[in-house]
Amino acid sequence: MSGVEILDNGTQVLTAPRATFGTDALLLGRFAQPRRAERALDLCSGCGIISLLWHDAGHRGFCTALELDPDASALCVQAVAENGIDHIAPVQGDLRTFCAAGPEQGRYDFAACNPPYFTAGPQSPDPVRAAARHTVTCTTEDVAQCARRALRDGGRFVLCQRPDQLVEVLCALRAARLEPKRLAFVRQRAGSTPWLFLVEAQKGRKPGLKLEPDILIESGAARYGK
C-alpha cells in the first residue's frame, strides 16, 4: 500500500513498503544540492526522495532519477506526475551501464547517491530488499565510476555511507578522479559515535579536503514537513 510524505514546501513523495526513505536520504539531499539550473543525476533514487527534495528546495534544472527496481521507479514516475513536475525524468536502469558510451558522458553538473551499505552479513530472502541493503548489484566502485562517466570536468558528486567504509569510499572516489572536498560525520547527539558520513567530491580537481562540523540528528537535521 502506498503512502504519502509531504516535504517542507509541499512536494509529495510517494512510498511503499519496499520503497521508503530514511534519515540518511534527507541528510544526503541537504548536505549538497545542485544549483537552480544545473543538470543533476540522482543515482539509486528509489522512490525519488532526493530528486523531489531538490525540487522542493528550488532546483529546476533537468534531473535524471536512476533506479534499478522497476516498482520504486514507478513510484517516482507517479510522484513526478502528481506534483506536476516537468524537469525530473525517472529512469529504470542499472548504474553499472549508465553513461557507458556516447553523448550522455560528461553531461551532468551534479550527482548524488545513497548506495547499499552492507558488503557482508545476512541478506533478506527478498531480492529487492537485498539489493537495496547489500552491494549485490552496486559496489562503491560501481557508483564512483558511474559518477565519473556522467559528470563534466569540475562536476560535483555527493555520497553517504557507514563510517566503517570511509577508507574504501575515499579510495574509490580518487581512483575515479573524483577528489574528496568536504566530509561530515552524522551523530545522534554531541559525543555519540558517528553512524554515517557524507562526502562531496569534485571531478578532476586538486586535493584539499575540508572536515565540516558534525551533523546532529537531535538538532533537527532530518526534520521535514509543515
C-alpha positions as MATLAB code, in Angstrom:
seq = 'MSGVEILDNGTQVLTAPRATFGTDALLLGRFAQPRRAERALDLCSGCGIISLLWHDAGHRGFCTALELDPDASALCVQAVAENGIDHIAPVQGDLRTFCAAGPEQGRYDFAACNPPYFTAGPQSPDPVRAAARHTVTCTTEDVAQCARRALRDGGRFVLCQRPDQLVEVLCALRAARLEPKRLAFVRQRAGSTPWLFLVEAQKGRKPGLKLEPDILIESGAARYGK';
ca = [
       0.000    0.000    0.000;
       1.389    3.405   -0.980;
       1.931    6.246    1.463;
       2.449    9.977    1.001;
       5.037   12.180    2.716;
       4.938   15.987    2.356;
       8.208   17.920    2.234;
       8.801   21.432    3.606;
       7.384   23.309    0.613;
       4.552   20.943   -0.213;
       6.178   18.451   -2.597;
       4.622   14.997   -2.266;
       6.787   11.870   -2.013;
       5.085    8.516   -2.622;
       6.341    5.479   -0.719;
       5.587    1.768   -0.480;
       6.710   -0.949    1.963;
       9.687   -1.872   -0.247;
      10.376    1.709   -1.400;
      10.641    4.053    1.549;
      13.279    6.588    2.595;
      15.146    7.300    5.785;
      17.133    9.913    7.628;
      20.215    9.212    5.508;
      18.433   10.237    2.287;
      17.229   13.506    3.822;
      20.700   14.328    5.112;
      22.305   13.495    1.768;
      19.819   15.634   -0.149;
      20.569   18.606    2.092;
      24.340   18.237    2.502;
      24.939   19.484   -1.046;
      22.429   20.412   -3.721;
      22.567   21.285   -7.407;
      22.329   24.950   -8.271;
      18.930   26.001   -9.605;
      19.578   25.365  -13.311;
      22.264   22.652  -13.108;
      21.792   19.274  -14.755;
      21.553   16.703  -11.946;
      21.700   12.926  -11.557;
      20.142   11.000   -8.647;
      21.697    7.510   -8.502;
      19.926    4.695   -6.609;
      16.975    7.084   -6.487;
      14.421    4.657   -5.030;
      11.070    6.420   -4.730;
      12.741    9.657   -5.874;
      13.146   11.279   -2.464;
      16.407   13.094   -3.244;
      15.285   14.398   -6.645;
      11.998   15.537   -5.098;
      13.773   17.115   -2.124;
      15.974   19.099   -4.517;
      12.857   20.209   -6.374;
      11.217   21.199   -3.094;
      14.285   23.331   -2.308;
      14.132   25.138   -5.674;
      16.101   23.081   -8.186;
      14.605   23.420  -11.688;
      17.338   22.053  -13.955;
      16.938   18.736  -15.726;
      17.280   15.803  -13.307;
      17.602   12.088  -14.065;
      16.390    9.805  -11.251;
      18.045    6.437  -11.952;
      16.746    3.363  -10.127;
      17.234   -0.366  -10.745;
      13.984   -1.557   -9.134;
      11.035   -1.020  -11.532;
       8.448   -0.729   -8.743;
      10.370    2.008   -6.934;
      10.982    3.816  -10.223;
       7.245    3.635  -10.966;
       6.545    5.402   -7.658;
       8.860    8.207   -8.739;
       7.057    8.424  -12.088;
       3.742    8.756  -10.256;
       5.070   11.351   -7.821;
       6.508   13.477  -10.617;
       3.141   13.399  -12.400;
       1.090   14.167   -9.298;
       3.354   17.085   -8.364;
       3.193   18.466  -11.912;
       6.982   18.390  -12.258;
       8.418   18.517  -15.781;
      12.176   18.584  -15.131;
      12.640   15.244  -13.298;
      12.960   12.204  -15.572;
      12.661    8.859  -13.728;
      14.704    6.168  -15.487;
      14.576    2.476  -14.620;
      18.103    1.262  -15.292;
      21.433   -0.036  -13.990;
      24.109    2.461  -12.968;
      26.774   -0.065  -13.969;
      25.909    0.578  -17.616;
      24.503    4.120  -17.413;
      26.540    6.619  -19.443;
      28.721    3.736  -20.614;
      29.237    5.368  -24.012;
      28.008    8.104  -26.275;
      26.744   11.649  -25.736;
      25.461   11.074  -22.169;
      29.027   11.064  -20.850;
      30.082   14.283  -19.157;
      26.658   15.933  -19.430;
      25.861   16.326  -15.730;
      26.900   19.108  -13.354;
      25.926   17.384  -10.116;
      25.258   13.821   -8.943;
      24.332   12.091   -5.694;
      23.991    8.517   -4.500;
      22.520    6.856   -1.415;
      24.008    3.404   -2.058;
      23.577   -0.009   -0.447;
      25.565   -0.095    2.807;
      26.413   -3.705    3.562;
      29.133   -5.823    1.949;
      28.615   -8.876    4.166;
      26.239  -10.423    6.685;
      22.769  -11.977    6.395;
      20.719  -10.927    3.383;
      16.963  -10.690    3.036;
      15.364  -13.506    1.023;
      13.504  -10.742   -0.806;
      15.792   -9.851   -3.768;
      14.557   -6.242   -3.852;
      15.367   -5.670   -0.168;
      18.677   -7.500   -0.553;
      19.719   -5.285   -3.482;
      18.729   -2.140   -1.563;
      20.830   -3.043    1.505;
      23.744   -5.146    0.190;
      26.262   -4.424   -2.555;
      24.926   -7.243   -4.728;
      24.294   -5.105   -7.799;
      26.034   -1.879   -6.758;
      29.527   -1.626   -5.256;
      31.326    1.544   -4.179;
      33.486    1.272   -7.288;
      30.385    0.935   -9.494;
      28.932    4.129   -8.031;
      32.152    6.122   -8.332;
      32.771    5.032  -11.924;
      29.207    5.902  -12.941;
      29.566    9.377  -11.440;
      32.898    9.811  -13.218;
      31.336    8.949  -16.581;
      28.295   11.155  -16.072;
      29.909   14.310  -14.677;
      31.599   17.076  -16.599;
      35.058   18.180  -15.506;
      34.584   20.079  -12.257;
      31.197   18.480  -11.626;
      30.278   17.629   -8.036;
      29.310   14.282   -6.517;
      27.893   13.634   -3.046;
      27.624   10.266   -1.313;
      26.650    8.884    2.091;
      27.946    5.680    3.695;
      28.682    3.975    7.018;
      31.876    5.122    8.804;
      33.496    1.681    8.614;
      33.687    2.122    4.842;
      35.270    5.585    4.886;
      38.678    4.470    3.590;
      37.115    2.346    0.845;
      34.921    5.231   -0.306;
      37.702    7.826   -0.370;
      39.980    5.453   -2.281;
      37.253    4.620   -4.805;
      36.490    8.305   -5.362;
      40.121    9.152   -6.021;
      40.507    6.168   -8.346;
      37.617    7.594  -10.362;
      39.189   11.097  -10.491;
      36.611   12.381   -8.015;
      38.603   14.352   -5.457;
      37.020   14.465   -1.958;
      36.440   18.088   -0.947;
      34.009   18.092    2.022;
      33.399   15.485    4.724;
      30.967   15.476    7.645;
      30.042   12.846   10.225;
      26.487   12.315   11.436;
      25.828   11.672   15.130;
      22.643   11.288   17.112;
      23.937   13.851   19.616;
      27.220   15.553   20.524;
      29.669   12.997   21.869;
      27.903    9.945   20.449;
      29.519    7.598   17.939;
      29.045    8.608   14.274;
      26.701    6.300   12.360;
      27.001    7.897    8.908;
      29.268   10.178    6.926;
      28.602   12.477    3.980;
      31.256   13.340    1.434;
      31.287   15.726   -1.520;
      33.837   15.224   -4.282;
      34.690   17.139   -7.439;
      35.793   15.641  -10.741;
      39.320   16.374  -11.906;
      40.300   18.777   -9.136;
      43.366   19.046   -6.884;
      43.487   17.510   -3.377;
      42.133   19.517   -0.460;
      39.620   18.022    1.971;
      37.648   20.159    4.437;
      36.259   18.467    7.549;
      32.860   20.029    8.308;
      31.149   20.285   11.718;
      29.273   17.188   12.835;
      25.634   16.912   11.814;
      23.492   16.218   14.902;
      20.155   14.456   14.481;
      18.802   15.753   17.789;
      19.271   19.310   16.497;
      16.614   18.660   13.847;
      18.856   17.989   10.833;
      16.488   15.389    9.386;
      13.117   17.009   10.123;
      10.788   17.920    7.285;
       7.200   18.916    6.571;
       4.918   21.636    7.753;
];
